Coordinates of N, CA and C in Angstrom, one line a residue:
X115 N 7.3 129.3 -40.0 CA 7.5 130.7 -39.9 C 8.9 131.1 -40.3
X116 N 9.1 132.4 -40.6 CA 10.7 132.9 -41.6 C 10.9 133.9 -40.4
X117 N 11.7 133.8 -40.2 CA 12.9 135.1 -39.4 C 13.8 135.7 -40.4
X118 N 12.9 136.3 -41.9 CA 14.0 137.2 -42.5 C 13.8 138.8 -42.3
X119 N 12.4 139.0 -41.7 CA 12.5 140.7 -41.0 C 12.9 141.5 -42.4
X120 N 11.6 140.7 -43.5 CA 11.2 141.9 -44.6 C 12.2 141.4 -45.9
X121 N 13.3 140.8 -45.2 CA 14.5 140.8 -46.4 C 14.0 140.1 -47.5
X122 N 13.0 140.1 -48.4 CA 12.8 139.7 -49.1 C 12.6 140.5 -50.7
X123 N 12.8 139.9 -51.7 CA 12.6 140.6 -52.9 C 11.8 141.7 -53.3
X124 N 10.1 141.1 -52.4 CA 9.1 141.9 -52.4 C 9.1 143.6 -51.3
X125 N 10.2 143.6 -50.4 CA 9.7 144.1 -49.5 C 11.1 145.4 -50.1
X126 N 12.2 144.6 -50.5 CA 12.9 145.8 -51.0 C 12.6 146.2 -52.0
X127 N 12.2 146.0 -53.3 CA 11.2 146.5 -54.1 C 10.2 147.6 -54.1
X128 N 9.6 147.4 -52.9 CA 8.7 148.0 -52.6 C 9.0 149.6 -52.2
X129 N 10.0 149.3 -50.8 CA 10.9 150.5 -50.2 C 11.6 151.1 -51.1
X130 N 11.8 150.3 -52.2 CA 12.6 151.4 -53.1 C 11.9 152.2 -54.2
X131 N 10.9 151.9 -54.3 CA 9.6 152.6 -55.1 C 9.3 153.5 -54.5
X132 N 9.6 153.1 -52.8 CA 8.5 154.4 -52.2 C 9.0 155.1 -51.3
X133 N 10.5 155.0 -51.8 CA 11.7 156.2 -51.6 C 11.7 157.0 -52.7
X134 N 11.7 156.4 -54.1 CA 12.0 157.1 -55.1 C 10.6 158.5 -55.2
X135 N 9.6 157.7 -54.9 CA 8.4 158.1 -54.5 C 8.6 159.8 -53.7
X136 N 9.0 159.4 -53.0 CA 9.2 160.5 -51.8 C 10.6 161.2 -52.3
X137 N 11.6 160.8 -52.8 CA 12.8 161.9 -53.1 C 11.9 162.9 -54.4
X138 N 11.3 162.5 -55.4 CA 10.7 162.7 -56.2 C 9.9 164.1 -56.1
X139 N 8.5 163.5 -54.9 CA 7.7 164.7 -54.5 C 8.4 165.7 -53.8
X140 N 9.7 165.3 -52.8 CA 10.4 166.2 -52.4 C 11.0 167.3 -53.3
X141 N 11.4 166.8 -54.1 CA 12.5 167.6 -55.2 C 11.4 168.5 -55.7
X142 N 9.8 168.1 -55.9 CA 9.0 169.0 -56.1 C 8.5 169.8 -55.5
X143 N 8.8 170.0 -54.3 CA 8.0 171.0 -53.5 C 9.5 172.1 -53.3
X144 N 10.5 171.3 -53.4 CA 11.6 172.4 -53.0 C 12.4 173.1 -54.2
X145 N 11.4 172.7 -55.4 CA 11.8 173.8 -57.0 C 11.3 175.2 -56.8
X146 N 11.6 175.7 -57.2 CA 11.7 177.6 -57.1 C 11.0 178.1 -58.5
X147 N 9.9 177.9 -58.4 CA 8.2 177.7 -58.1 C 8.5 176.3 -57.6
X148 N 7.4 176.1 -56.8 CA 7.1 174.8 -56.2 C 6.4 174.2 -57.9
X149 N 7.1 173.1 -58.0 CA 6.6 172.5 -59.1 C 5.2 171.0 -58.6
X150 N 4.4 171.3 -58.7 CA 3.2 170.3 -58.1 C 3.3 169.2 -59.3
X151 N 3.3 169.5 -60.3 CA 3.5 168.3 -61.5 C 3.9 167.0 -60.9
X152 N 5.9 167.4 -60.5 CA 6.5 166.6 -59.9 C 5.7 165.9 -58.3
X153 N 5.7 166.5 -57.7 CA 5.2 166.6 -56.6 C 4.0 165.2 -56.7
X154 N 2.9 165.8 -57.6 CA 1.8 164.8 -57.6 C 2.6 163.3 -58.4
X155 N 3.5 163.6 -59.1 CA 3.8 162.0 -59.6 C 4.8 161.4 -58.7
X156 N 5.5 162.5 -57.1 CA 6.0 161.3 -56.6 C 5.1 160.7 -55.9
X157 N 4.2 161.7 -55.6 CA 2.6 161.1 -54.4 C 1.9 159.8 -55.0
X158 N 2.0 159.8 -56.2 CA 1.5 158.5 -57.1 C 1.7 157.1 -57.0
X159 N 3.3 157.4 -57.0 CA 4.3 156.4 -56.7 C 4.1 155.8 -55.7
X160 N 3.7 156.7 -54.7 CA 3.6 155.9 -53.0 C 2.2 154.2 -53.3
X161 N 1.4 154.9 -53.6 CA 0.3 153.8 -53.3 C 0.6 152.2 -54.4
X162 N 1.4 153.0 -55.4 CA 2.5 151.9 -56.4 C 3.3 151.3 -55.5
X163 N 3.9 151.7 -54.9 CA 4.7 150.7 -53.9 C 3.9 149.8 -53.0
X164 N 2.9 149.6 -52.4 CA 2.0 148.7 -52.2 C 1.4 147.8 -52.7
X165 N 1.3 148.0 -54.1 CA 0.7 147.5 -55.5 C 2.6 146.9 -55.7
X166 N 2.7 146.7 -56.4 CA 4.2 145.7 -56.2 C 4.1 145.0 -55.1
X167 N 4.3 145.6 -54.2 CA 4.5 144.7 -52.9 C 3.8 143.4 -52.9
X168 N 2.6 143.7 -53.1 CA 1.2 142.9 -53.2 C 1.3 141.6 -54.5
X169 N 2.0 142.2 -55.5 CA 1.7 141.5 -56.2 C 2.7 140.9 -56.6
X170 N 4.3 141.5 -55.9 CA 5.2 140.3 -55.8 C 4.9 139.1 -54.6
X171 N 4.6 139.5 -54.0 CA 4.1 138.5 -52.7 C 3.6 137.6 -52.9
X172 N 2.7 137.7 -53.8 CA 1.8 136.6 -54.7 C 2.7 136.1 -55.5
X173 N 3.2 136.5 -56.0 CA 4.2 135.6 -57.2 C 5.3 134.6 -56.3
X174 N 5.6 134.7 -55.2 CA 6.5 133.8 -54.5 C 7.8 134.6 -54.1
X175 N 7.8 136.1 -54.3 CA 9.0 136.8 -53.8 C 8.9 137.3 -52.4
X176 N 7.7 137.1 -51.7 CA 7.7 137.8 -50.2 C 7.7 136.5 -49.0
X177 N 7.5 137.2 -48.5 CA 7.3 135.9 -47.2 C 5.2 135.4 -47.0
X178 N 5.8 134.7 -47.6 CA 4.3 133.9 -47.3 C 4.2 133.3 -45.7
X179 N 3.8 133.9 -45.0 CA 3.4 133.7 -43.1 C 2.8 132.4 -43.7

């Protein structure tokens, strides 16, 4: 068992997809019109960051339990 508490390649990868994710749709709802365009492509992003996650993990970048 690993005591790295996520710190792995896959796991920051991930968080940082699905920050960008979220700064993204943010920026889109707070444009003057609300711009949904933006909005829907940072919402996109999110379920992308799980998809990475997944498929670094597999490749040998996450913590294999």
């Amino acid at each position: 068992m690993s005591d790295n508490h996520g710190n792995t390649p896959a796991a920051w990868t991930a968080v940082i997809v699905g920050l960008v994710g979220f700064l993204v749709g943010s920026i889109g709802l707070m444009m003057s019109p609300v711009n949904l365009v933006i909005f829907w492509i940072g919402l996109i992003l999110l379920p992308i960051a799980a998809v990475v996650f997944v498929v670094m993990t597999k490749m040998g970048l996450g913590d294999a339990h």
